[in-house]
Amino acid sequence: MAINPFAEAVASIIETGGEALKTCYQCGLCTATCPWNLVREFLVRKIIHTGQIGLLLEVGDEENWLCATCGACVARCPRGVEIIEIWRAIRRIAIEHNAAPKALRTVLSGIKAQGNPWNDTRDNRDKWAVDLGIDSALTEEHSELVYFPCCTPIYDQKARRIATSTVSLLKKAGVDFGVLGAAESCCGESVRKLGSEDLFQNLARANIKALEMRSVKKILVSSPHCYHTFVHEYPELGGAFEVLHSSQFFLQLLEEDKLAINRPYPKKVAYHDPCYLGRHNSIYDEPRKILASIPELELLELPDNREDALCCGGGGGKIWMETKKEERLSNLRVDQALKMNAEVLALACPYCMLNFDDSVLAMGKGDVLEVKDITEILDIVTGEGHHG
Ligand code: SF4
Ligand code: SF4
């Protein structure tokens, strides 16, 4: 479906939040920066130009759903164009015209009905906590600190490792915490990036209500996506909480001697900066400090690191969409780690974990490269507990 006439297309992008469209002066740095061009053609500048002059905007175009919102182009744009906002606006129009890909429509209706994107029920949402022996009564009690694991570790068995190691560390450090259980919903960060604004706002309001009912002051998150939306987006809807990513929280516990490292980890570890932890939120040092404090661990820096980190390809809702094998950005990252002879690819994001795990397996490298969240490594070197 195409939206025309020209002026109408531009106006609707601007109306739906794509004001940034006007400031682009077509230098093309965004196209040169976008990682998709390492695996396929993605002419970001040209698409922005198309929108600017109001040329036929194909709302059903597959390219409208390609951007992983990694932020690399935004960081380099000399005009400060909020390119992600343009994609968000285009997607919002596509959703209004019922032109989102079918698979995505299914994910979004699952989130609307059950509060999660993984085709599972809300009733199963606290199963992970019960499995880990967290007293389910805690879910009803008031708690200053809540651990909000993200839908991915809750419902995906592979990513469950992140919640398991996080809870193990919390117990070792004697931290008093609660969980929201079935009252928790998807944080909505990727939902918003997909242009589904009403759904995002409903999710955010439901979470804010659940947190406020339990007098929560502080939220511990495993996902940089949850972190991002809690810090930058929930306050505009009235939800103001102190938010800490696990890398910040556990570094603090180490520095306060509430958690003690008592084992070496004699491996070469390459740390991958998740886009929403690094580029979007400037949290680069905490994960590295944790890894650097572990005896015998050799910390390696991948070629594209910190501000220049290569995206895993999972943001912006991409984690819920199929990406062709030959177009997986995560394969490139795994390849970089392998070339450095890393034994472990360490990360701090559930989306990165799913993508890198898949790539390592698909590339047949499971015997030489492990993929681990930093909490998993920390759990191993802090003695008893879960050793994944
Ligand atoms: S880098 Fe910025 S100014 Fe240059 S083409 Fe892209 S959006 Fe436009
Ligand atoms: S945010 Fe990342 S994936 Fe999206 S257009 Fe920019 S560079 Fe490409």
XYZ file of C-alpha atoms and ligand atoms in Angstrom:
404
model
C 0.000 0.000 0.000
C 1.336 3.467 -0.879
C 0.460 6.719 0.805
C 0.048 9.679 -1.525
C -0.122 12.542 -2.367
C 3.388 13.662 -1.507
C 2.697 16.372 1.029
C 0.365 14.114 2.968
C 3.063 11.476 3.417
C 5.572 13.970 4.825
C 2.930 15.558 7.035
C 1.909 12.237 8.494
C 5.515 11.277 9.268
C 6.054 14.624 10.972
C 2.717 14.399 12.791
C 3.580 10.977 14.160
C 6.870 12.144 15.589
C 9.245 12.179 12.625
C 10.030 15.911 12.879
C 13.709 14.952 12.400
C 12.999 14.311 8.747
C 13.195 18.038 7.949
C 16.745 18.617 9.139
C 18.585 15.994 7.066
C 20.870 17.527 4.432
C 21.596 14.275 2.643
C 25.290 13.791 3.410
C 24.894 10.002 3.399
C 26.912 9.291 6.566
C 23.993 7.321 7.969
C 24.073 4.875 5.076
C 27.838 4.538 5.410
C 27.489 3.843 9.145
C 24.516 1.507 9.170
C 25.696 -2.058 9.915
C 23.080 -3.615 7.636
C 25.202 -2.497 4.709
C 27.805 -5.044 5.833
C 25.371 -7.818 4.926
C 22.884 -6.280 2.490
C 21.931 -2.941 0.979
C 20.086 -0.502 3.220
C 20.078 3.022 1.840
C 19.093 4.991 4.923
C 19.806 8.405 3.368
C 17.785 7.595 0.292
C 14.798 6.447 2.341
C 14.967 9.644 4.412
C 15.071 11.624 1.153
C 12.073 9.717 -0.145
C 10.143 10.713 2.943
C 11.407 14.315 2.772
C 10.090 14.967 -0.697
C 7.019 12.889 -0.056
C 7.655 10.391 -2.800
C 5.536 7.332 -2.661
C 5.846 5.994 0.895
C 5.309 2.271 0.700
C 3.966 1.441 4.124
C 4.184 -2.275 3.470
C 7.841 -2.129 2.427
C 10.054 -4.720 4.153
C 12.774 -2.070 4.640
C 10.552 -0.165 7.065
C 11.146 -2.963 9.576
C 14.881 -3.431 9.074
C 16.345 -0.797 11.415
C 17.493 -2.399 14.670
C 17.561 1.070 16.333
C 21.230 0.533 17.173
C 21.818 4.286 17.190
C 25.092 4.163 15.232
C 23.781 6.463 12.489
C 22.301 8.898 15.012
C 25.660 9.116 16.791
C 27.415 10.068 13.542
C 24.834 12.300 11.868
C 26.305 15.833 11.605
C 22.823 17.391 11.758
C 21.723 15.504 14.837
C 18.848 13.912 12.946
C 16.967 11.525 15.213
C 16.842 8.843 12.525
C 15.279 6.263 14.837
C 12.340 8.633 15.340
C 11.794 8.647 11.578
C 11.605 4.846 11.489
C 9.291 4.894 14.476
C 7.001 7.356 12.712
C 6.988 5.359 9.479
C 6.189 2.175 11.422
C 3.430 3.932 13.303
C 1.815 4.858 10.004
C 2.257 1.295 8.722
C 0.634 -0.118 11.857
C -2.265 2.315 11.516
C -2.732 1.004 7.959
C -2.491 -2.600 9.188
C 0.588 -3.001 6.987
C 3.031 -4.511 9.512
C 4.397 -7.951 8.548
C 2.105 -10.775 9.657
C 4.645 -12.267 12.082
C 4.968 -8.924 13.804
C 1.227 -8.442 14.028
C 1.039 -11.814 15.790
C 3.764 -10.785 18.270
C 2.058 -7.482 19.008
C -1.341 -9.085 19.540
C 0.333 -11.645 21.862
C 1.830 -8.809 23.880
C -1.541 -7.076 23.992
C -3.360 -10.196 25.179
C -0.737 -11.838 27.418
C 1.823 -9.116 28.168
C 4.728 -10.966 26.511
C 6.096 -11.460 22.977
C 6.972 -15.135 23.295
C 3.601 -16.726 22.582
C 3.105 -17.812 26.181
C 0.523 -17.036 28.846
C 0.503 -14.432 31.573
C -0.201 -17.214 34.071
C 3.228 -18.684 33.290
C 4.976 -15.398 33.949
C 5.965 -16.228 37.524
C 6.971 -19.828 36.741
C 10.647 -18.831 36.546
C 10.495 -17.418 40.083
C 8.778 -20.513 41.471
C 11.358 -22.708 39.676
C 14.158 -20.714 41.305
C 12.630 -21.071 44.731
C 11.684 -17.443 45.121
C 8.815 -17.396 47.577
C 5.807 -16.651 45.424
C 4.304 -14.729 48.354
C 6.994 -12.132 47.726
C 5.187 -11.195 44.547
C 2.328 -9.873 46.664
C 4.445 -8.073 49.233
C 5.729 -4.563 49.179
C 9.354 -4.393 48.266
C 11.810 -1.513 47.945
C 13.851 -3.377 45.339
C 12.284 -5.318 42.528
C 14.131 -7.544 40.097
C 12.535 -7.122 36.649
C 14.129 -9.826 34.471
C 12.552 -8.956 31.035
C 10.250 -11.281 29.062
C 13.170 -13.036 27.372
C 14.798 -14.682 30.451
C 11.321 -15.368 31.836
C 9.976 -17.280 28.854
C 13.032 -18.405 26.868
C 14.764 -21.412 28.410
C 18.152 -20.425 27.001
C 18.013 -16.865 28.292
C 16.666 -18.119 31.634
C 20.342 -18.497 32.574
C 20.457 -14.733 33.080
C 17.640 -14.712 35.645
C 19.112 -17.790 37.339
C 22.560 -16.270 37.813
C 21.135 -12.903 38.826
C 18.975 -14.445 41.547
C 21.896 -16.598 42.691
C 24.059 -13.468 43.063
C 21.314 -11.603 44.910
C 20.984 -14.496 47.356
C 24.745 -14.766 47.885
C 24.918 -11.056 48.656
C 21.933 -11.314 50.997
C 19.979 -8.701 49.065
C 16.311 -8.352 49.984
C 14.311 -8.202 46.759
C 10.912 -8.930 45.297
C 9.547 -9.778 41.878
C 6.300 -8.707 40.268
C 5.387 -12.211 39.101
C 2.261 -12.361 36.970
C 1.634 -8.643 37.562
C 4.652 -7.795 35.379
C 4.219 -6.985 31.664
C 6.675 -6.526 28.808
C 8.481 -3.225 29.400
C 7.373 -2.094 25.935
C 10.666 -0.585 24.746
C 10.785 -2.500 21.466
C 7.016 -2.199 21.110
C 7.407 1.573 21.007
C 10.225 1.331 18.449
C 7.875 -0.731 16.295
C 5.485 2.207 16.213
C 2.834 0.610 18.415
C 2.491 3.630 20.668
C -0.870 2.867 22.287
C 0.250 -0.613 23.240
C 3.513 0.766 24.681
C 1.614 3.253 26.821
C -0.763 0.579 28.108
C 2.155 -1.701 29.044
C 4.043 1.116 30.730
C 0.994 2.237 32.715
C 0.293 -1.345 33.859
C 3.906 -1.769 35.026
C 3.955 1.601 36.758
C 0.736 0.706 38.600
C 2.121 -2.696 39.657
C 5.366 -1.109 40.873
C 3.639 1.712 42.730
C 1.182 -0.682 44.418
C 4.177 -2.468 45.929
C 5.906 0.777 46.957
C 8.901 -0.073 44.777
C 11.704 2.476 44.854
C 14.441 0.701 42.951
C 14.343 -1.608 39.914
C 17.113 -4.024 38.998
C 17.037 -5.009 35.317
C 18.890 -7.559 33.204
C 17.951 -5.996 29.897
C 19.360 -2.712 28.602
C 16.030 -2.330 26.766
C 14.093 -2.361 30.055
C 16.721 0.007 31.471
C 16.302 2.427 28.591
C 12.546 2.676 28.756
C 12.372 2.822 32.568
C 14.946 5.618 32.653
C 13.932 7.675 29.614
C 10.320 6.874 28.790
C 8.395 5.851 31.930
C 8.944 9.217 33.703
C 6.867 10.980 31.045
C 4.004 8.652 32.042
C 4.474 9.305 35.759
C 6.749 6.361 36.604
C 9.841 7.635 38.393
C 12.038 4.929 39.895
C 15.726 4.435 40.525
C 16.842 1.976 37.844
C 20.014 -0.080 37.860
C 21.269 -2.467 35.222
C 22.803 -5.653 36.614
C 26.294 -4.473 35.598
C 25.894 -1.340 37.733
C 24.210 -3.115 40.626
C 26.692 -5.974 40.966
C 29.731 -3.738 40.518
C 28.395 -1.693 43.427
C 28.044 -4.852 45.545
C 31.614 -5.881 44.688
C 32.952 -2.446 45.585
C 31.061 -2.504 48.881
C 32.453 -5.990 49.641
C 28.949 -7.431 49.776
C 29.898 -9.913 47.094
C 33.299 -11.580 47.045
C 35.140 -13.053 44.085
C 36.912 -16.171 45.324
C 37.708 -18.141 42.178
C 39.787 -17.449 39.081
C 38.356 -17.575 35.563
C 41.337 -18.449 33.361
C 39.751 -17.649 29.998
C 40.038 -15.120 27.186
C 36.863 -13.074 27.357
C 35.727 -10.595 24.705
C 33.066 -8.161 25.923
C 30.377 -7.029 23.506
C 28.732 -3.645 24.224
C 24.954 -3.999 23.801
C 23.642 -0.956 21.870
C 21.096 -0.017 24.526
C 23.619 -0.249 27.353
C 26.508 1.439 25.528
C 25.563 3.819 22.749
C 22.094 4.651 24.086
C 23.023 4.932 27.768
C 26.818 5.354 27.947
C 27.314 2.390 30.288
C 30.657 1.104 29.051
C 32.861 0.827 32.112
C 30.796 -1.118 34.657
C 30.726 -4.442 32.770
C 34.441 -4.105 31.972
C 35.289 -3.313 35.602
C 33.462 -6.448 36.754
C 35.318 -8.621 34.239
C 38.667 -6.927 34.927
C 38.345 -7.652 38.650
C 38.236 -11.421 38.074
C 41.601 -13.187 38.605
C 43.199 -14.796 35.542
C 40.467 -13.516 33.203
C 42.037 -11.990 30.077
C 39.754 -9.215 28.868
C 39.846 -8.676 25.108
C 38.464 -5.673 23.222
C 36.600 -6.510 20.041
C 37.520 -4.435 16.958
C 34.323 -2.347 17.057
C 33.814 -1.502 20.693
C 32.225 1.044 23.016
C 30.658 3.873 20.904
C 31.455 1.973 17.699
C 30.099 -1.378 18.820
C 28.576 -3.572 16.157
C 24.881 -4.242 16.746
C 23.729 -7.845 17.326
C 20.705 -7.093 15.143
C 18.089 -7.637 17.869
C 16.827 -4.156 18.782
C 13.823 -2.326 17.381
C 11.719 -5.494 17.517
C 14.115 -7.377 15.206
C 14.516 -10.058 17.872
C 10.933 -11.090 17.116
C 11.423 -11.202 13.354
C 13.187 -13.755 11.208
C 16.510 -12.532 9.774
C 17.926 -14.414 6.804
C 20.939 -16.549 7.752
C 23.313 -14.656 5.470
C 22.177 -11.297 6.874
C 22.745 -11.899 10.575
C 24.885 -9.166 12.131
C 25.485 -11.453 15.103
C 27.445 -13.800 12.792
C 29.876 -10.951 12.061
C 30.354 -10.246 15.754
C 30.930 -13.915 16.554
C 33.431 -14.030 13.730
C 35.300 -11.067 15.244
C 35.458 -12.866 18.614
C 36.678 -16.080 16.971
C 39.414 -14.231 15.078
C 40.733 -12.928 18.414
C 40.753 -16.464 19.800
C 38.288 -15.481 22.487
C 36.960 -18.407 24.481
C 33.980 -16.510 25.848
C 31.839 -13.800 24.274
C 30.519 -11.870 27.271
C 27.472 -9.656 27.079
C 24.911 -7.933 29.219
C 21.641 -8.186 27.283
C 19.124 -11.022 26.760
C 18.608 -10.117 23.069
C 22.361 -10.288 22.419
C 22.432 -13.651 24.170
C 19.770 -15.163 21.921
C 21.365 -13.818 18.754
C 24.937 -14.778 19.615
C 23.969 -18.196 20.912
C 22.140 -18.873 17.650
C 25.084 -17.660 15.573
C 27.663 -19.717 17.476
C 25.540 -22.831 17.014
C 24.767 -22.118 13.351
C 28.474 -21.554 12.683
C 29.335 -24.857 14.408
C 31.581 -23.112 16.940
C 29.884 -24.165 20.152
C 32.976 -26.123 21.182
C 35.352 -23.137 20.951
C 33.275 -20.096 21.930
C 30.884 -19.807 24.865
C 28.317 -17.033 25.076
C 27.786 -15.759 28.603
C 26.046 -12.921 30.354
C 28.390 -11.148 32.777
C 26.147 -12.275 35.656
C 26.811 -15.904 34.698
C 30.567 -15.365 34.874
C 30.249 -13.471 38.138
C 28.113 -16.247 39.587
C 30.822 -18.801 38.768
C 33.640 -16.814 40.372
C 31.715 -15.951 43.513
C 31.672 -19.505 44.697
C 28.731 -21.729 45.362
C 25.563 -21.292 43.346
C 24.509 -22.010 39.780
C 27.400 -22.841 37.447
C 25.994 -22.714 33.922
S 23.810 11.423 8.349
Fe 22.123 12.810 8.986
S 22.237 14.590 7.615
Fe 23.478 12.954 6.679
S 22.049 11.929 5.277
Fe 21.938 10.820 7.195
S 20.266 11.766 8.354
Fe 20.819 13.146 6.682
S 19.773 2.954 14.000
Fe 21.326 1.419 13.366
S 20.191 -0.123 12.175
Fe 18.899 1.726 12.295
S 19.337 2.880 10.431
Fe 20.665 3.657 12.054
S 22.581 2.529 11.875
Fe 21.001 1.391 10.687
